[in-house]
Structures are given as structure tokens and as C-alpha cells.
XYZ file of C-alpha atoms in Angstrom:
707
model
C -1.979 -15.769 32.901
C -5.424 -16.199 34.503
C -6.854 -13.410 32.323
C -5.374 -14.939 29.182
C -6.867 -18.321 30.014
C -10.213 -16.761 30.814
C -10.172 -14.902 27.540
C -9.396 -18.091 25.646
C -12.171 -19.964 27.428
C -14.622 -17.227 26.499
C -13.352 -17.283 22.929
C -13.867 -21.009 22.615
C -17.300 -20.829 24.196
C -18.355 -18.086 21.818
C -16.847 -19.818 18.823
C -18.884 -22.893 19.568
C -22.141 -21.045 19.056
C -23.614 -21.810 15.654
C -20.616 -23.738 14.332
C -19.451 -27.318 14.358
C -16.084 -28.190 12.891
C -15.149 -31.655 11.731
C -11.489 -32.379 11.007
C -10.756 -34.288 7.844
C -7.637 -36.116 6.769
C -4.573 -34.319 5.441
C -2.649 -31.252 6.547
C -5.704 -29.018 6.674
C -9.208 -29.353 8.006
C -11.306 -30.624 5.138
C -14.567 -29.280 6.533
C -14.518 -25.816 8.058
C -17.935 -25.682 9.678
C -21.669 -25.915 9.334
C -22.732 -22.320 9.190
C -25.781 -20.132 8.904
C -24.087 -18.225 6.089
C -25.107 -20.435 3.195
C -22.142 -22.762 2.869
C -19.487 -23.114 0.255
C -16.039 -24.417 -0.568
C -12.439 -23.191 -0.690
C -10.132 -24.670 -3.310
C -6.510 -24.020 -2.369
C -4.281 -23.938 -5.439
C -0.647 -25.027 -5.624
C 0.547 -21.536 -4.621
C -1.693 -21.435 -1.551
C -4.190 -19.040 -3.125
C -7.761 -19.596 -1.882
C -10.490 -19.783 -4.519
C -13.653 -19.249 -2.477
C -17.008 -20.411 -3.843
C -19.902 -19.292 -1.665
C -23.534 -20.218 -2.180
C -24.427 -16.715 -1.003
C -22.526 -13.446 -0.742
C -22.214 -13.831 3.025
C -20.954 -17.388 2.525
C -18.176 -16.066 0.288
C -17.181 -13.568 2.996
C -17.169 -16.420 5.524
C -14.834 -18.431 3.326
C -12.567 -15.431 2.802
C -12.332 -14.864 6.549
C -11.451 -18.512 7.059
C -8.822 -18.279 4.309
C -7.203 -15.159 5.758
C -6.920 -16.813 9.171
C -5.408 -19.893 7.502
C -2.758 -17.927 5.594
C -2.068 -15.028 7.977
C -3.708 -15.831 11.301
C -1.042 -14.397 13.596
C -0.771 -10.969 12.005
C -4.529 -10.907 11.343
C -5.470 -11.275 14.996
C -2.747 -8.896 16.135
C -4.093 -6.223 13.787
C -7.632 -6.617 15.084
C -6.341 -6.362 18.646
C -4.578 -3.121 17.773
C -7.640 -1.722 15.991
C -9.752 -2.402 19.094
C -7.289 -0.086 20.906
C -6.562 -2.960 23.290
C -3.017 -3.745 22.180
C -1.525 -2.498 25.455
C -4.000 -4.652 27.360
C -2.991 -7.687 25.326
C 0.744 -7.097 24.791
C 2.046 -4.399 27.064
C 3.309 -0.873 27.496
C 4.834 -0.407 24.035
C 1.321 -0.098 22.588
C -0.038 2.351 25.169
C 0.417 5.561 23.175
C -1.112 3.946 20.085
C -4.165 2.852 22.087
C -4.533 6.304 23.594
C -4.370 7.884 20.131
C -7.112 5.620 18.782
C -9.337 6.038 21.844
C -8.762 9.790 21.863
C -9.949 9.883 18.259
C -12.971 7.704 19.125
C -11.979 4.988 16.645
C -13.488 1.990 18.503
C -16.743 3.863 19.155
C -16.934 5.059 15.575
C -16.211 1.557 14.304
C -19.322 0.352 16.130
C -21.358 3.264 14.774
C -20.120 2.581 11.248
C -21.016 -1.099 11.557
C -24.577 -0.127 12.505
C -24.761 2.182 9.457
C -23.991 -0.590 6.968
C -26.694 -2.142 4.818
C -28.200 -5.373 6.201
C -26.278 -7.296 3.520
C -22.933 -5.715 4.414
C -23.514 -6.326 8.119
C -24.207 -9.956 7.295
C -21.039 -10.040 5.190
C -18.917 -8.583 8.002
C -20.427 -10.981 10.537
C -19.740 -13.865 8.170
C -16.112 -12.833 7.613
C -15.557 -12.679 11.379
C -17.273 -16.053 11.820
C -14.947 -17.538 9.204
C -11.896 -16.347 11.148
C -13.384 -17.716 14.359
C -14.139 -21.085 12.762
C -10.592 -21.479 11.509
C -9.254 -20.580 14.941
C -11.507 -23.105 16.691
C -10.318 -25.880 14.411
C -6.658 -24.863 14.398
C -5.941 -23.142 17.701
C -2.555 -24.860 17.957
C -1.425 -23.139 14.740
C -1.956 -19.657 16.179
C 0.544 -17.807 18.338
C -0.621 -18.006 21.983
C -0.102 -14.236 22.235
C -2.856 -13.490 19.724
C -5.458 -16.081 20.721
C -6.828 -13.753 23.408
C -8.165 -11.451 20.668
C -10.733 -14.116 19.789
C -13.611 -14.214 19.147
C -14.120 -11.584 16.463
C -17.340 -9.886 15.450
C -18.358 -7.884 12.421
C -17.671 -4.735 14.443
C -13.986 -5.712 14.652
C -13.758 -5.965 10.873
C -15.357 -2.550 10.382
C -13.262 -0.941 13.106
C -10.060 -2.275 11.591
C -10.978 -0.886 8.162
C -11.681 2.485 9.782
C -8.410 2.476 11.702
C -6.366 1.436 8.672
C -7.894 3.922 6.258
C -8.468 7.006 8.398
C -5.934 6.683 11.196
C -3.030 4.912 9.526
C -3.054 5.998 5.900
C -4.548 9.465 6.502
C -3.842 10.536 10.088
C -1.518 8.203 11.967
C -0.189 9.286 15.345
C 3.328 9.421 13.883
C 2.232 11.663 11.035
C 0.086 14.043 13.093
C 2.115 14.229 16.292
C 5.691 13.669 15.147
C 6.395 14.286 11.464
C 3.828 15.399 8.862
C 6.060 13.987 6.116
C 5.846 10.449 7.539
C 4.849 7.945 4.847
C 2.723 5.191 6.387
C 1.623 3.855 3.050
C 4.585 2.976 0.831
C 4.413 3.310 -2.935
C 3.027 1.641 -6.046
C 2.996 1.530 -9.844
C -0.155 1.402 -11.973
C -0.788 1.297 -15.738
C -3.897 1.140 -17.899
C -3.563 0.898 -21.679
C -6.369 1.474 -24.173
C -7.116 -0.768 -27.194
C -5.609 1.876 -29.503
C -2.162 1.092 -28.083
C -2.277 -2.722 -28.051
C -1.701 -5.128 -30.933
C -4.680 -7.233 -29.851
C -7.061 -4.279 -29.622
C -7.809 -5.146 -25.975
C -7.335 -2.924 -22.934
C -4.654 -3.946 -20.418
C -4.031 -3.197 -16.739
C -1.078 -3.386 -14.344
C -1.518 -3.469 -10.552
C 1.826 -3.206 -8.750
C 1.894 -1.983 -5.117
C 5.230 -1.654 -3.300
C 4.496 -2.106 0.376
C 6.680 -3.521 3.177
C 7.793 -7.142 3.076
C 7.836 -7.567 6.853
C 4.537 -9.225 7.883
C 2.169 -6.632 9.317
C -0.881 -4.461 8.639
C 0.203 -3.732 5.046
C 0.763 -7.386 4.057
C -1.219 -8.476 1.003
C -3.599 -11.405 0.653
C -4.328 -12.825 -2.811
C -7.680 -14.540 -3.341
C -10.451 -15.389 -5.782
C -13.936 -14.746 -4.408
C -17.038 -16.189 -6.090
C -20.721 -15.902 -5.169
C -23.976 -15.195 -6.999
C -23.392 -11.856 -8.756
C -19.731 -11.719 -7.782
C -16.519 -13.181 -9.212
C -13.500 -11.106 -8.185
C -9.815 -12.021 -8.334
C -7.212 -9.824 -6.713
C -5.510 -8.813 -3.520
C -6.167 -6.773 -0.431
C -4.470 -5.972 2.824
C -4.777 -8.729 5.393
C -7.700 -7.897 7.650
C -9.863 -6.289 4.982
C -12.798 -8.400 3.715
C -12.940 -6.841 0.225
C -10.508 -6.506 -2.667
C -8.606 -3.233 -2.977
C -6.879 -4.458 -6.151
C -9.225 -6.535 -8.233
C -10.552 -7.637 -11.564
C -13.385 -9.657 -12.985
C -14.009 -10.838 -16.529
C -15.014 -7.344 -17.652
C -12.941 -4.775 -15.734
C -10.176 -4.223 -13.250
C -8.822 -1.547 -10.940
C -5.780 -0.804 -8.838
C -4.598 1.796 -6.321
C -1.480 3.855 -5.762
C -0.780 6.037 -2.757
C -1.359 9.729 -3.420
C -0.642 12.798 -1.317
C -4.252 13.405 -0.304
C -4.342 15.836 2.643
C -7.313 14.232 4.328
C -6.762 15.793 7.729
C -5.872 19.214 9.112
C -3.889 19.941 12.238
C -4.770 23.200 14.018
C -2.266 24.903 16.337
C -4.276 26.205 19.291
C -3.668 29.335 21.323
C -4.282 28.241 24.925
C -6.000 30.549 27.398
C -7.172 29.943 30.995
C -7.566 26.192 30.592
C -9.246 26.587 27.206
C -8.314 28.116 23.879
C -8.869 31.239 21.811
C -11.255 31.108 18.862
C -12.370 34.107 16.847
C -11.201 36.442 19.600
C -13.047 34.651 22.416
C -11.863 32.342 25.175
C -13.510 28.977 24.632
C -13.657 26.063 27.053
C -12.635 22.613 25.898
C -15.307 19.957 25.809
C -13.931 17.003 27.753
C -14.559 13.293 28.109
C -13.085 10.799 30.546
C -11.501 7.817 28.807
C -9.284 4.924 29.801
C -7.397 1.872 28.588
C -5.582 -1.003 30.244
C -1.899 -1.875 30.128
C -0.577 -5.365 30.776
C 2.242 -5.358 33.306
C 5.282 -7.623 33.389
C 3.616 -9.867 35.987
C 0.484 -10.270 33.852
C -1.670 -7.905 35.872
C -3.592 -5.079 34.218
C -3.144 -1.416 35.073
C -5.941 1.007 34.157
C -4.756 4.306 32.685
C -7.354 7.075 32.753
C -7.057 10.299 30.814
C -9.126 13.337 29.983
C -9.650 13.819 26.266
C -10.118 17.440 25.286
C -12.043 18.568 22.227
C -11.915 21.903 20.429
C -14.325 23.071 17.766
C -12.090 21.422 15.154
C -11.784 18.037 16.857
C -9.852 16.106 19.531
C -6.886 17.896 21.096
C -3.346 16.594 21.610
C -0.055 17.989 22.873
C 2.843 17.592 20.469
C 6.071 16.102 21.873
C 7.845 18.690 23.987
C 4.587 20.183 25.210
C 5.068 23.554 23.527
C 2.401 23.103 20.842
C -1.161 21.894 21.319
C -3.151 20.884 18.250
C -6.702 19.964 17.384
C -7.150 17.392 14.607
C -9.938 17.341 12.036
C -10.070 14.244 9.801
C -12.144 14.189 6.625
C -14.515 11.321 5.957
C -15.443 10.397 9.519
C -19.060 10.734 8.405
C -18.517 8.339 5.476
C -18.677 4.717 6.629
C -18.857 3.120 3.189
C -15.235 2.387 2.263
C -15.753 -1.398 2.220
C -19.051 -1.086 0.375
C -17.478 1.076 -2.317
C -14.610 -1.342 -2.926
C -17.076 -4.228 -3.086
C -19.279 -2.334 -5.558
C -16.232 -1.509 -7.688
C -15.397 -5.209 -7.916
C -18.985 -6.207 -8.694
C -19.365 -3.677 -11.530
C -19.125 -4.918 -15.125
C -18.822 -1.753 -17.197
C -17.726 1.851 -16.967
C -21.180 3.132 -15.998
C -21.411 0.737 -13.058
C -17.847 1.400 -11.979
C -18.243 5.176 -12.082
C -21.419 4.864 -10.034
C -19.331 3.169 -7.357
C -16.611 5.830 -7.590
C -19.172 8.568 -7.076
C -19.864 7.232 -3.590
C -16.581 8.942 -2.559
C -16.123 6.770 0.514
C -12.496 5.745 -0.083
C -10.456 8.389 1.769
C -7.353 8.433 -0.442
C -5.452 6.576 -3.240
C -5.186 7.143 -6.949
C -7.442 4.713 -8.795
C -6.396 3.348 -12.189
C -8.923 1.351 -14.207
C -9.393 -0.544 -17.490
C -12.286 -2.537 -18.939
C -13.352 -4.835 -21.739
C -15.182 -1.954 -23.406
C -11.854 -0.196 -23.922
C -12.194 2.511 -21.281
C -9.225 3.530 -19.130
C -9.171 5.937 -16.192
C -6.808 7.721 -13.861
C -8.494 9.317 -10.817
C -6.769 11.319 -8.070
C -9.247 9.958 -5.565
C -9.897 10.880 -1.962
C -11.941 12.792 0.571
C -10.292 16.212 0.308
C -11.321 19.196 2.465
C -12.221 22.406 0.663
C -10.102 25.405 1.631
C -10.402 29.054 0.673
C -6.665 29.365 0.049
C -3.273 27.765 0.543
C -1.190 24.981 -0.958
C 0.069 21.539 0.026
C 2.955 22.972 2.049
C 0.611 25.145 4.102
C -2.034 22.510 4.835
C 0.395 19.665 5.572
C 1.646 21.529 8.666
C -0.371 22.869 11.624
C -2.376 25.952 10.653
C -3.796 28.681 12.874
C -6.477 27.233 15.132
C -7.671 30.475 16.681
C -9.851 31.497 13.736
C -12.819 30.121 11.835
C -11.119 31.237 8.601
C -9.125 27.984 8.556
C -11.975 25.726 9.664
C -13.180 23.761 6.657
C -16.738 22.476 6.546
C -17.002 20.746 3.170
C -15.096 18.330 0.932
C -14.567 18.082 -2.807
C -16.915 16.050 -4.978
C -15.986 13.341 -7.460
C -16.456 15.792 -10.343
C -13.970 18.227 -8.795
C -11.092 15.743 -8.507
C -8.347 15.472 -11.164
C -9.040 12.610 -13.548
C -8.184 11.442 -17.049
C -10.675 9.246 -18.933
C -9.799 7.699 -22.316
C -6.970 10.086 -23.289
C -5.837 10.299 -26.920
C -2.417 9.011 -25.819
C -4.003 5.621 -25.104
C -2.542 5.173 -21.622
C -2.679 6.399 -18.044
C -0.104 5.750 -15.347
C 0.803 6.596 -11.802
C 3.953 5.929 -9.797
C 2.982 7.957 -6.719
C 3.595 11.146 -8.677
C 1.172 14.105 -8.689
C -1.727 13.874 -11.180
C -0.215 16.100 -13.841
C 1.772 13.402 -15.708
C -0.948 10.751 -15.534
C -0.664 10.585 -19.326
C 1.611 12.071 -21.971
C 1.210 14.544 -23.548
C -0.252 16.067 -20.412
C -4.043 16.167 -20.196
C -4.305 17.922 -16.817
C -3.186 21.439 -15.907
C -2.326 22.019 -12.256
C -3.461 25.632 -12.580
C -7.040 24.426 -13.102
C -7.181 23.015 -9.553
C -6.632 24.442 -6.081
C -2.955 24.451 -5.114
C -3.656 22.221 -2.092
C -4.866 19.336 -4.298
C -1.319 18.200 -5.095
C 2.151 19.581 -5.577
C 3.152 20.411 -9.125
C 6.321 18.398 -8.644
C 9.024 17.352 -8.734
C 8.132 14.107 -10.471
C 10.306 11.137 -9.528
C 12.532 9.490 -12.103
C 10.574 6.270 -11.499
C 7.434 8.071 -12.669
C 9.339 9.474 -15.645
C 10.489 5.963 -16.555
C 6.863 4.812 -16.245
C 5.757 7.410 -18.804
C 8.718 6.594 -21.029
C 7.949 2.861 -21.093
C 4.304 3.448 -22.023
C 5.151 6.094 -24.604
C 7.279 3.639 -26.581
C 5.332 1.827 -29.216
C 3.291 2.708 -31.093
C 1.566 -0.557 -30.054
C 2.614 -3.513 -27.959
C 1.446 -7.039 -27.210
C 0.568 -8.461 -23.817
C 3.965 -10.178 -23.747
C 5.658 -6.841 -24.412
C 3.467 -5.259 -21.738
C 4.791 -7.810 -19.240
C 8.366 -7.224 -20.420
C 8.011 -3.459 -19.954
C 6.847 -4.000 -16.400
C 10.023 -5.992 -15.686
C 12.388 -3.363 -17.120
C 15.253 -2.875 -14.633
C 17.018 -0.003 -16.355
C 17.921 3.063 -14.292
C 16.884 6.339 -15.916
C 19.300 8.191 -13.646
C 22.150 6.014 -14.891
C 21.135 6.686 -18.490
C 21.371 10.420 -17.818
C 24.359 10.675 -15.550
C 26.896 8.013 -16.574
C 27.714 9.610 -19.973
C 28.268 12.908 -18.146
C 30.483 11.213 -15.555
C 32.527 9.511 -18.273
C 33.059 12.838 -19.995
C 33.954 14.604 -16.731
C 36.549 11.915 -15.909
C 38.330 12.062 -19.263
C 42.066 12.338 -18.721
C 41.830 11.513 -15.016
C 44.708 9.192 -14.101
C 43.535 8.198 -10.625
C 43.395 4.365 -10.703
C 40.161 4.276 -8.644
C 38.504 6.662 -11.081
C 39.733 4.710 -14.117
C 38.477 1.425 -12.617
C 35.121 2.979 -11.782
C 34.642 4.532 -15.223
C 35.532 1.280 -16.983
C 33.075 -0.592 -14.749
C 30.247 1.874 -15.375
C 30.904 1.962 -19.136
C 30.633 -1.844 -19.268
C 27.347 -1.887 -17.319
C 24.033 -1.802 -19.231
C 22.380 0.386 -16.537
C 20.119 -2.458 -15.370
C 19.946 -3.735 -11.797
C 20.088 -7.403 -12.756
C 21.530 -10.122 -10.534
C 24.747 -10.418 -12.580
C 25.343 -6.664 -12.954
C 28.811 -5.637 -11.727
C 28.443 -1.866 -12.017
C 25.054 -1.479 -10.335
C 26.251 -1.323 -6.711
C 28.890 1.274 -7.546
C 26.419 3.492 -9.387
C 23.838 3.178 -6.609
C 26.486 4.219 -4.071
C 27.586 7.190 -6.180
C 23.967 8.212 -6.747
C 23.330 8.199 -2.973
C 26.235 10.627 -2.503
C 25.385 12.801 -5.510
C 21.646 12.924 -4.650
C 21.178 12.326 -0.899
C 17.869 11.975 0.943
C 16.855 8.797 -0.843
C 18.118 10.036 -4.227
C 15.817 13.094 -4.181
C 18.156 16.026 -3.473
C 18.697 17.973 -6.703
C 21.397 20.409 -5.541
C 24.148 18.743 -7.596
C 22.242 18.635 -10.899
C 22.949 21.280 -13.490
C 19.241 21.511 -14.355
C 16.594 20.862 -11.698
C 13.203 19.322 -12.443
C 10.679 21.555 -14.169
C 7.084 21.061 -15.278
C 8.047 22.587 -18.626
C 10.457 19.720 -19.314
C 9.145 17.021 -16.959
C 10.591 13.933 -18.659
C 14.164 15.152 -19.195
C 14.906 16.782 -15.848
C 16.761 16.796 -13.521
C 19.909 16.339 -15.570
C 23.537 17.342 -15.945
C 26.424 17.822 -13.529
C 26.432 21.204 -11.824
C 30.094 20.697 -10.873
C 31.736 17.953 -12.979
C 34.930 17.911 -10.883
C 32.927 17.486 -7.679
C 30.929 14.658 -9.263
C 34.178 12.843 -10.126
C 35.387 13.347 -6.551
C 32.118 11.763 -5.395
C 32.918 8.802 -7.640
C 36.224 8.411 -5.797
C 34.274 8.404 -2.510
C 31.833 5.886 -3.959
C 34.620 3.456 -4.848
C 35.841 3.444 -1.247
C 32.327 3.204 0.188
C 31.331 0.388 -2.204
C 34.372 -1.628 -1.151
C 33.569 -0.956 2.505
C 29.913 -1.943 2.172
C 30.148 -4.841 -0.246
C 33.741 -6.085 -0.069
C 34.628 -5.167 -3.660
C 33.793 -2.481 -6.166
C 32.449 -4.995 -8.703
C 30.437 -7.533 -6.662
C 27.564 -8.992 -8.708
C 24.357 -7.258 -7.640
C 22.526 -10.498 -6.808
C 25.280 -11.785 -4.527
C 24.692 -8.863 -2.205
C 20.990 -8.190 -2.858
C 18.950 -11.252 -1.924
C 15.264 -12.047 -2.093
C 14.942 -13.734 1.280
C 11.864 -14.956 3.147
C 12.377 -17.477 5.933
C 14.881 -20.064 4.759
C 14.480 -19.223 1.059
C 17.145 -16.963 -0.458
C 17.622 -16.302 -4.178
C 19.531 -13.662 -6.166
C 17.764 -10.302 -6.174
C 17.230 -7.685 -8.844
C 15.501 -4.331 -9.216
C 16.371 -1.248 -7.237
C 15.501 2.071 -5.683
C 12.698 3.777 -7.569
C 14.177 7.246 -7.154
C 17.088 6.188 -9.351
C 14.531 5.807 -12.133
C 13.991 2.043 -11.880
C 10.408 0.939 -12.542
C 10.952 -2.524 -11.028
C 11.191 -1.139 -7.552
C 12.912 -2.776 -4.610
C 13.832 -0.706 -1.570
C 16.707 -2.571 0.061
C 17.428 -2.851 3.771
C 20.934 -1.911 4.986
C 23.573 -4.638 4.798
C 23.388 -7.300 7.500
C 25.410 -10.517 7.770
C 26.942 -9.989 4.344
C 23.744 -9.360 2.391
C 20.703 -7.127 2.168
C 17.061 -8.040 1.681
C 13.991 -6.087 0.541
C 12.356 -3.638 2.877
C 9.531 -2.889 0.431
C 8.608 -2.994 -3.255
C 7.323 -5.587 -5.726
C 4.739 -7.163 -3.473
C 1.534 -7.976 -5.398
C 1.650 -7.857 -9.211
C -1.300 -8.467 -11.531
C -1.279 -7.935 -15.293
C -4.539 -8.398 -17.194
C -5.585 -8.250 -20.841
C -9.352 -7.987 -21.323
C -9.579 -10.263 -24.339
C -11.383 -13.527 -24.986
C -10.279 -15.466 -23.111
C -9.075 -13.127 -20.378
C -5.311 -13.197 -19.828
C -4.116 -12.760 -16.254
C -0.593 -13.099 -14.879
C 0.610 -12.234 -11.412
C 2.845 -12.808 -8.431
C 2.766 -12.412 -4.665
C 6.461 -11.915 -4.141
C 6.797 -13.125 -0.542
C 4.250 -15.917 -0.969
C 0.652 -16.478 0.044
C 1.218 -17.202 3.732
C 3.045 -15.578 6.640
C 2.237 -18.394 9.076
C 5.294 -20.171 10.502
C 6.035 -23.435 8.736
C 3.807 -22.765 5.742
C 5.062 -24.186 2.454
C 3.790 -20.999 0.811
C 6.080 -18.642 2.692
C 8.624 -17.542 0.084
C 7.759 -20.191 -2.514
C 7.244 -17.548 -5.244
C 10.674 -15.944 -4.781
C 12.251 -17.942 -7.647
C 9.708 -16.385 -10.020
C 10.628 -12.948 -8.727
C 14.327 -13.676 -9.104
C 13.830 -14.839 -12.691
C 11.559 -11.920 -13.633
C 8.597 -14.215 -14.280
C 4.904 -14.163 -13.409
C 2.454 -16.984 -12.690
C -0.708 -17.664 -14.611
C -3.639 -16.639 -12.428
C -6.230 -19.404 -12.574
C -9.690 -17.948 -13.028
C -11.895 -20.625 -14.640
C -13.093 -23.341 -12.285
C -11.670 -26.066 -14.544
C -8.207 -24.477 -14.356
C -8.476 -24.111 -10.605
C -9.528 -27.758 -10.280
C -6.479 -28.788 -12.299
C -4.182 -27.165 -9.722
C -5.917 -27.951 -6.433
C -3.657 -28.637 -3.472
C -6.368 -28.897 -0.818
C -10.094 -28.361 -0.273
C -12.094 -26.932 2.603
C -15.869 -27.403 2.655
C -18.069 -25.289 4.898
């Protein structure tokens, strides 16, 4: 307790330097601080979205930091504590292995080095963002969880270090992925569309941003904001803790991200010998460094844990669980500190030439990038910092490779020009639903054989991705309203394919459960809407027919193939067995949901805090574009685990049209009125108008913060 109090005293003392906060009337402080960052104003709209107007670029970053602390202060500070590799010191033993992983990979030290490598302007921006968080905390300490206050005060180094940890050691090389299971997905999924003027009735390009990350508040929670400063006017969303937009648009262009399968690290299985390891036929000694971290004990005392970090020629060395395999880890991009600068430059660009200049920096370590602009250009880019290998495919390089030879030791990465991309295809659209690059448009514009096999798997392509292509292929042209309607399509492509086959296979079957099930499925329109009575039964059957999250293809008559990528997998390999699975599904549906025909939205609820409304949408691998991954049943209902988080749909006309939604609301802070207040829109399949012009923002102001 003494150390916590001391830390808080230090935080308050440091916060006081250079800032003075005056509390105004109303629920929120009306004046954030007098700062050295140029000053500005935050207009909070009726959905809790901050519209930040800074007199300088650094002032805008200050306001954004203040706004993030206001809307997500508890998770924000916890994330920065974790990125410092001091989570065990702050919160106990459960974080010890995570801290050791980050320290062993030199993340805190590299975060400091990266901060020093930023331009003077970016350093000022990072300092300002941290100062904004600190200023909010000083004025509103009682609104922050006592557990996280000890992380204060923040500096610009904390912001840089967190970005480094998130990008390189969570998305690319998390401890769980490297040490436990290479197939671990730390990043979730997303949908993205860009449509050229040739495919729209208005003759304007259109863009969809639609990430599907976890709903539980944490490091992947999204923050919606509108940031304005001289030379900058960006609306969009980013992960809490990042000071720049990862999904953004301005009046002239917009961009979004989806998770790709970029193999941005390599794990090398070492052959140990006499306290060292073998390399190119020679015994080689490990380079070592003494490191330590602290762990808070139950009585509040701190225990120092020291360890020796070994390094091989490839990188830091770790023992896999069980102790039988020792690996060295080499992560691409550790010499590229410009991820935040690149995202900022992408948002500040105003045409394709400026945007491509930003892309060519190649500082963002992974993610597909989908883009559209007022000039009519659209782009799909399989982006990332990808090591160059002499041979091998994704399967080979995603597992530990031989570490006793220089033949596997990569020394270079691929350039922007070498990455798969599609610019302005004749089809008039690009898309990605976390599928490999090869179906980024249709007909296909990319050939997997033209790229190294380790760039991406050929397939299979998910049925969600197939539905994405199908929706955009329909036309020939569509309006913005039709664009929005397509995005909200809840039809299951798997149901379209398999229910007619099931009906045929069950013809003449007299089993009452089978007859009831077939009648129910025949009456269902294959959409996971709240009132659907056949959706739960089909989902249950599909999970039996295609286990492993609806991906196993062993029961299909025809498996997926690149030669017929939009019509496979299909058919029943064993029709009688599929009908028997339907019998199982009837029993399991009754067991799980109480009846075979419960309305989908009675069971599936959009719930945040005390707000609960009927749910819709479903598992993407059943071919549903409106993706919701549902938690298991609990207390008679289920709620989203992930999916449909931030949505933005833009048409680059005059005036600009922008609609969007932050499904779980703009704030994760306890007691906030903006926790879950957008769920009714989600339940009704509606989007909000995104207010861009100052006059529209002023017309919907809920509160103001001057600084």
C-alpha cells in the first residue's frame, strides 16, 4: 500500500508540472488544462464521440489523449502498464510470464529507442498525447480504478512502447503464438470493401471499414474520434492506446485494415551443445544479458525476479513449454520505428499519390489495407513486413525451422512493390474478409503462382469471404443505400448450399424429429435475424457437419478449390450421415436452447452492461457477412464474443456521405451513458450519421472541454 501511495503522489506531482486544471460546471470538466501544446477544444457529441479541434498538431494529439482517458481510462492505463512490462509489479504474479517475454525481447528498451528516432514533430505529438491523458487523470482521479492510477504519469515513451508491443509482440509475435501455439489468432477478423465509380449509381467511390474484434474491454477495444488541426482533419477509429487512426477517412480518401496471415517472425529450433548451440557445424556460445522484473506479492511487497536472457545469432532464446525444445526468435521490422508516422501520413494524404507515398514507408508490420478516394481510385494491398526466404511455404515458416544453419537465416524483407496488390481493377471493386489475397477482386486479378509460396496460403477461402465477393459482384451498379443494405445482409451462404441438399436427402424419412427439422429449415429464409426460428437449428447442425468452427470439410462432397473458389465446398459426401447429424442437431438444439424453434434473438442478445437487445448476425464461417461470434450459453442467453465492432461506410461525393456505428458504445468506463447506447442501432441493422462538418457537430454537442 505504501508503494501505491508513493506512486500516486509522484504521479500527481509530475502531473502538476506545466498544467493547471480548472473544473467547470456539469458532469465533465469544462476546461482540461492550460498547456504548452497550443490549446484547443473537444466537442463531445450525443454519442460520446470526441471531435477534437487543436490549434496545432500537437494540441490535437493532446486533446485525443484527454479524450481516450475520458472514454476508456481504466483499460488505457492498464495497457500502458502492461506495455512497460511492469504489469506483475503493479498487479501480481499472473502477469509475470508476460513481463518476462517483453523484457526478454527488449520491448521497453526498444520503445525508448524508437521514441528517440521519431521526428521532432512526432515526439512532440507523443508527448502531447501523454500529457492529455495525464491532465484528464489529474482532474478526474476519482473516476479511475485505484488499481491503474499507479501507472501515472505517462510520457511519450509509453505511447511509443505500447504501439511497439501491440504491433510487433501481440499481433505478430505474442508469447502465446511463439511459445504455445503458432496458430493462435491474437488479432480477430474484419471485412473491408472499396467500390470504384464504375460500379456506383452516383459515380462516386465508396468504402466499408468493418473490423470484428473482441467486445470485452481490453487492448483491442476501438475508440472513435474526429481529429482536426492545421493540415489534418481525420475521422475514424483506432485501438485504445494508439494516438493515430488505423481506420480513417478525410474529405478526399479513406482506408481500412483487415488482419492478414503475414508471417512477420521466424522461430528457430536450436540444437544445444555444451551450454551453447550448433550453427553451421560449429559450437557457438550464447550471448547473455542479466535482466529482472518485480512481482507484487499478496501482502503488497515486491519480489525481484532475475533471469539470464540468452541470445543466438537469430535473436533472443526461449524454452518452449516442456523444456524439450529451445527456440530463437527473429521478428521482422524491429528496425522500423515508423508505424505511427505512417498511419498519420496515410490519414493526412489527400490523393492516391500522397497515400501511396505513405504506403511505401513499409512501417506497418501487417494488415491488409483497403482504400478508396474521391479521384475514383481503389486499392487492395496485402501489406506487411515480410522476411525474404529462399524456399518454403506458409506451413513451413509458421512452425519452428532448423536453427543450426545459416540457410534458414533471413536477412532482408520484401518491398512494397513485391507485395500482392490490386489497384483499380476492371471489376470495379476490391474486398477482403481475412482471406488470402487471391480473391481480392472477381474475376481474379492476382495469381498465387506469381509470388513466393510463403506469402500466403492459396486457400481455402472462407464462405464469409465468398459471400463478400458475391455481394459486390451483384449489380451491375448500386447506390449508397444499397451499399449499406449489402453490408447488413444476414444470409448464410452455407445454408443456401446445404439446406436444399438436406431436404432432398431427408425425402421419405418418417422420423418425427427429422420431419420437424426439415419443415423448420424449409420455412427459414437462411438469414440470422432476431425473429428467425430455423437459424439456431441450422447453426447447430452446421457445427456437427463442419466442426472446428465450421471449417472442417471432410463431410462435403466437393472440397474447396481455387479453380471453383466461389461455389465450393458443396454437397453432402454421405447424405444419410448428414440426415443423422440433423437428428443429433435437433436434440442438441433443444438441450442448448430449450426448444428446436426458439427465435434467434431471444437466445442471442446484444448485451453491454445493463443494456440487452435482440441480436442478429452469426458465425462468419457459415457464410454470413454480418459477423457475430457468439459466446457459449450462460444464464439462458449468449452474447457476442467478437464481431461487428466499428463500422464506417463512406461515399466520396459532394457532400461526403458517412455512416457508422461503434457497436458497444463510445465508452468502457463504469457508469458512462455511452456504454452500450448504440446497441439498439445494431439490433435494428441501422447506422448513425457521422457528423463531420463543424456546424453539424455543433448541432449535436453534449459537452465541451476547452484546453
